[in-house]
Amino acid sequence: LMSTELKRKMKSNASKQSTTKNPYKAVQCDPDSEYITPGVFELEKLFWRGSGAAYTHVNEVWPSVYIGDEKTALERHNLEKTGITHTLNAAEGKWNNVATGPDYYHGMNIDYYGVEAEDIPTFNLSQFFYPAAQFIDHALSKPESKLLVHCVMGRSRSATLFLAYLMIYKNMTVVEAIEHVKERRCILPNRGFLKQLWIKTMSVLQKSIEEQDERRLTN
């Protein structure tokens, strides 16, 4: 038989585990929903299976949306040839980034938006999720537009911002967004960026729950 003291310790440990916030743990916010939000570690594992696309300088990941690298962003002639009308530089700046800008594309009829972001896990890229998503949505509101989203490698910063766009404007879950893009480009957001996307998902789910609760109370 289990001693009373052992039972007490097990109960205490279970209580501690249930109240500890672990971003790597899968979480189901809404008990009425079958969707379970994977933890950050599970999101990382999605990339272990590889990509449906070989790594190249640039790939079309959505109709009229291309994710590319520094080389792609600097080739003015090819951008004109492709018909790029908008550029989102997720690595703006001179040091270890892509030093383009509105002046670089002068005379090309390209709308430019730059984000000064570092590709390190501690950088708060989420502060740019909504502004970047709004720029992307505005660009795609015109059928003739073509958008290049890029950073240095076209794998982490630029990919993260486009994933956030899919979550915000296309109502995709973080898993759906990742699966869609990685089948079309070899991407690999760093762990910190994945955590920020995970937090974004959790906030959306929480808002949905609150809205459902409000509707239940008013009905």
CSV table of C-alpha atoms in Angstrom, one decimal:
chain,number,residue,atom,x,y,z
A,1,LEU,CA,0.0,0.0,0.0
A,2,MET,CA,1.2,3.5,-0.8
A,3,SER,CA,2.0,5.5,2.3
A,4,THR,CA,0.1,8.7,3.2
A,5,GLU,CA,3.3,10.7,2.9
A,6,LEU,CA,4.1,9.4,-0.6
A,7,LYS,CA,0.6,10.2,-1.7
A,8,ARG,CA,1.0,13.7,-0.4
A,9,LYS,CA,4.3,14.3,-2.3
A,10,MET,CA,2.9,12.9,-5.5
A,11,LYS,CA,-0.1,15.2,-5.2
A,12,SER,CA,2.1,18.1,-4.5
A,13,ASN,CA,4.4,17.4,-7.5
A,14,ALA,CA,1.4,17.0,-9.8
A,15,SER,CA,0.1,20.3,-8.7
A,16,LYS,CA,3.4,22.0,-9.4
A,17,GLN,CA,3.6,20.5,-12.8
A,18,SER,CA,0.1,21.6,-13.7
A,19,THR,CA,0.8,25.2,-12.9
A,20,THR,CA,4.2,25.5,-14.5
A,21,LYS,CA,4.2,27.2,-17.9
A,22,ASN,CA,6.2,25.2,-20.4
A,23,PRO,CA,6.4,26.6,-23.9
A,24,TYR,CA,7.7,23.2,-25.2
A,25,LYS,CA,4.5,21.4,-24.0
A,26,ALA,CA,1.5,20.7,-26.3
A,27,VAL,CA,-1.5,22.7,-25.0
A,28,GLN,CA,-5.2,22.4,-25.7
A,29,CYS,CA,-6.8,25.7,-24.7
A,30,ASP,CA,-10.4,25.0,-25.6
A,31,PRO,CA,-11.9,21.8,-24.1
A,32,ASP,CA,-14.6,21.8,-26.8
A,33,SER,CA,-12.0,21.8,-29.6
A,34,GLU,CA,-10.1,18.8,-31.0
A,35,TYR,CA,-7.2,21.0,-32.0
A,36,ILE,CA,-4.1,20.8,-29.8
A,37,THR,CA,-1.4,23.4,-30.2
A,38,PRO,CA,2.0,21.7,-30.4
A,39,GLY,CA,4.8,23.0,-28.2
A,40,VAL,CA,7.9,24.6,-29.6
A,41,PHE,CA,9.8,21.4,-29.6
A,42,GLU,CA,7.1,19.7,-31.6
A,43,LEU,CA,7.1,22.6,-34.1
A,44,GLU,CA,10.9,22.1,-34.5
A,45,LYS,CA,10.3,18.5,-35.3
A,46,LEU,CA,8.2,19.5,-38.3
A,47,PHE,CA,11.4,20.6,-40.0
A,48,TRP,CA,13.3,17.4,-39.2
A,49,ARG,CA,11.3,15.6,-41.9
A,50,GLY,CA,12.8,17.9,-44.5
A,51,SER,CA,11.2,20.2,-47.1
A,52,GLY,CA,9.2,19.4,-50.1
A,53,ALA,CA,11.5,21.8,-52.0
A,54,ALA,CA,15.2,21.8,-52.6
A,55,TYR,CA,17.1,24.9,-51.3
A,56,THR,CA,17.3,27.6,-54.0
A,57,HIS,CA,17.7,31.3,-53.9
A,58,VAL,CA,14.0,32.0,-54.3
A,59,ASN,CA,10.7,30.1,-54.3
A,60,GLU,CA,7.1,31.0,-54.8
A,61,VAL,CA,5.3,30.0,-51.6
A,62,TRP,CA,1.9,31.6,-52.3
A,63,PRO,CA,0.3,33.0,-55.4
A,64,SER,CA,2.4,36.1,-56.3
A,65,VAL,CA,4.5,35.7,-53.1
A,66,TYR,CA,8.2,34.8,-53.2
A,67,ILE,CA,10.6,34.1,-50.3
A,68,GLY,CA,14.2,34.6,-51.2
A,69,ASP,CA,17.7,35.5,-50.1
A,70,GLU,CA,20.1,38.4,-50.3
A,71,LYS,CA,21.2,37.5,-53.8
A,72,THR,CA,17.6,37.6,-55.0
A,73,ALA,CA,17.0,41.0,-53.4
A,74,LEU,CA,20.1,42.6,-54.9
A,75,GLU,CA,19.5,41.5,-58.5
A,76,ARG,CA,17.5,44.5,-59.8
A,77,HIS,CA,17.3,43.2,-63.3
A,78,ASN,CA,15.8,39.8,-62.3
A,79,LEU,CA,13.3,41.6,-60.0
A,80,GLU,CA,12.1,43.7,-62.9
A,81,LYS,CA,12.0,40.6,-65.2
A,82,THR,CA,9.9,38.7,-62.6
A,83,GLY,CA,7.6,41.7,-62.2
A,84,ILE,CA,8.2,42.3,-58.5
A,85,THR,CA,6.2,45.3,-57.3
A,86,HIS,CA,6.7,45.0,-53.5
A,87,THR,CA,9.7,44.0,-51.3
A,88,LEU,CA,9.7,43.2,-47.6
A,89,ASN,CA,13.2,43.1,-46.3
A,90,ALA,CA,13.3,41.3,-43.0
A,91,ALA,CA,17.0,42.0,-42.6
A,92,GLU,CA,17.3,45.7,-43.0
A,93,GLY,CA,20.5,47.3,-42.0
A,94,LYS,CA,24.2,47.6,-42.9
A,95,TRP,CA,25.8,45.1,-40.5
A,96,ASN,CA,25.4,41.5,-41.4
A,97,ASN,CA,22.1,42.3,-43.0
A,98,VAL,CA,20.8,43.2,-46.5
A,99,ALA,CA,21.6,46.8,-47.2
A,100,THR,CA,18.9,47.7,-49.7
A,101,GLY,CA,16.1,50.2,-49.1
A,102,PRO,CA,13.8,52.6,-51.1
A,103,ASP,CA,16.8,54.3,-52.7
A,104,TYR,CA,18.2,51.0,-53.9
A,105,TYR,CA,15.1,50.3,-55.9
A,106,HIS,CA,14.7,53.9,-57.1
A,107,GLY,CA,13.1,54.1,-60.5
A,108,MET,CA,11.8,50.5,-60.3
A,109,ASN,CA,8.2,51.1,-59.1
A,110,ILE,CA,8.8,48.8,-56.1
A,111,ASP,CA,7.1,49.5,-52.8
A,112,TYR,CA,9.6,48.8,-50.0
A,113,TYR,CA,9.1,47.9,-46.4
A,114,GLY,CA,12.1,47.2,-44.1
A,115,VAL,CA,12.4,45.4,-40.7
A,116,GLU,CA,15.6,45.8,-38.7
A,117,ALA,CA,15.7,42.3,-37.3
A,118,GLU,CA,18.5,40.0,-36.0
A,119,ASP,CA,18.3,36.3,-36.6
A,120,ILE,CA,18.9,35.3,-33.0
A,121,PRO,CA,16.4,33.5,-30.7
A,122,THR,CA,16.2,36.4,-28.2
A,123,PHE,CA,15.2,39.0,-30.8
A,124,ASN,CA,11.5,40.1,-30.5
A,125,LEU,CA,10.4,39.6,-34.1
A,126,SER,CA,6.7,39.4,-33.0
A,127,GLN,CA,6.6,43.2,-32.7
A,128,PHE,CA,6.7,43.3,-36.5
A,129,PHE,CA,4.1,40.5,-37.1
A,130,TYR,CA,1.1,42.8,-37.6
A,131,PRO,CA,2.9,45.7,-39.5
A,132,ALA,CA,4.5,43.2,-41.9
A,133,ALA,CA,1.3,41.2,-42.3
A,134,GLN,CA,-0.5,44.5,-43.2
A,135,PHE,CA,2.1,45.3,-45.8
A,136,ILE,CA,1.8,41.8,-47.3
A,137,ASP,CA,-2.0,42.0,-47.3
A,138,HIS,CA,-1.9,45.5,-48.9
A,139,ALA,CA,0.5,44.2,-51.6
A,140,LEU,CA,-1.7,41.3,-52.5
A,141,SER,CA,-4.9,43.4,-52.7
A,142,LYS,CA,-3.9,44.3,-56.2
A,143,PRO,CA,-4.0,41.3,-58.7
A,144,GLU,CA,-1.1,42.6,-60.7
A,145,SER,CA,1.2,42.8,-57.6
A,146,LYS,CA,4.1,40.4,-56.9
A,147,LEU,CA,5.8,40.4,-53.5
A,148,LEU,CA,9.4,39.4,-52.5
A,149,VAL,CA,9.9,38.6,-48.8
A,150,HIS,CA,13.5,38.1,-48.0
A,151,CYS,CA,16.3,38.2,-45.4
A,152,VAL,CA,19.9,37.0,-45.8
A,153,MET,CA,19.2,33.3,-46.4
A,154,GLY,CA,15.4,33.4,-46.9
A,155,ARG,CA,14.9,30.8,-44.2
A,156,SER,CA,14.3,32.3,-40.8
A,157,ARG,CA,13.4,36.0,-40.5
A,158,SER,CA,11.5,36.3,-43.8
A,159,ALA,CA,9.9,32.9,-43.4
A,160,THR,CA,8.7,33.8,-39.9
A,161,LEU,CA,7.0,37.0,-41.0
A,162,PHE,CA,5.2,35.2,-43.8
A,163,LEU,CA,4.1,32.5,-41.5
A,164,ALA,CA,2.7,35.2,-39.2
A,165,TYR,CA,0.8,36.6,-42.2
A,166,LEU,CA,-0.8,33.3,-42.9
A,167,MET,CA,-1.9,33.0,-39.3
A,168,ILE,CA,-3.2,36.5,-39.1
A,169,TYR,CA,-4.9,37.0,-42.5
A,170,LYS,CA,-5.6,33.4,-43.6
A,171,ASN,CA,-6.6,32.0,-40.2
A,172,MET,CA,-4.1,29.2,-40.5
A,173,THR,CA,-2.8,27.4,-37.4
A,174,VAL,CA,0.9,27.6,-36.9
A,175,VAL,CA,1.2,24.0,-38.0
A,176,GLU,CA,-0.8,24.6,-41.2
A,177,ALA,CA,1.3,27.6,-42.0
A,178,ILE,CA,4.6,25.8,-41.5
A,179,GLU,CA,3.4,22.7,-43.5
A,180,HIS,CA,2.3,24.9,-46.4
A,181,VAL,CA,5.4,27.0,-46.7
A,182,LYS,CA,8.0,24.2,-46.0
A,183,GLU,CA,6.6,22.2,-48.9
A,184,ARG,CA,7.4,25.1,-51.2
A,185,ARG,CA,10.7,26.4,-49.7
A,186,CYS,CA,13.4,25.1,-47.4
A,187,ILE,CA,12.8,27.2,-44.3
A,188,LEU,CA,14.1,27.0,-40.8
A,189,PRO,CA,13.0,29.7,-38.3
A,190,ASN,CA,15.1,29.8,-35.2
A,191,ARG,CA,13.7,28.4,-31.9
A,192,GLY,CA,13.0,31.9,-30.5
A,193,PHE,CA,10.9,32.8,-33.6
A,194,LEU,CA,9.0,29.5,-33.4
A,195,LYS,CA,8.2,30.3,-29.7
A,196,GLN,CA,6.9,33.7,-30.7
A,197,LEU,CA,4.7,32.1,-33.4
A,198,TRP,CA,3.5,29.6,-30.7
A,199,ILE,CA,2.6,32.5,-28.4
A,200,LYS,CA,0.7,34.2,-31.2
A,201,THR,CA,-1.3,31.0,-31.7
A,202,MET,CA,-2.1,30.8,-28.0
A,203,SER,CA,-3.3,34.4,-27.9
A,204,VAL,CA,-5.6,33.8,-31.0
A,205,LEU,CA,-7.0,30.7,-29.3
A,206,GLN,CA,-7.6,32.5,-26.1
A,207,LYS,CA,-9.4,35.3,-27.9
A,208,SER,CA,-11.5,32.8,-29.7
A,209,ILE,CA,-12.5,31.1,-26.4
A,210,GLU,CA,-13.4,34.5,-24.8
A,211,GLU,CA,-15.6,35.3,-27.8
A,212,GLN,CA,-17.3,32.0,-27.6
A,213,ASP,CA,-17.9,32.5,-23.8
A,214,GLU,CA,-19.4,35.9,-24.5
A,215,ARG,CA,-21.8,34.5,-27.1
A,216,ARG,CA,-22.9,31.8,-24.7
A,217,LEU,CA,-23.6,34.4,-22.0
A,218,THR,CA,-25.7,36.5,-24.4
A,219,ASN,CA,-27.7,33.6,-25.8
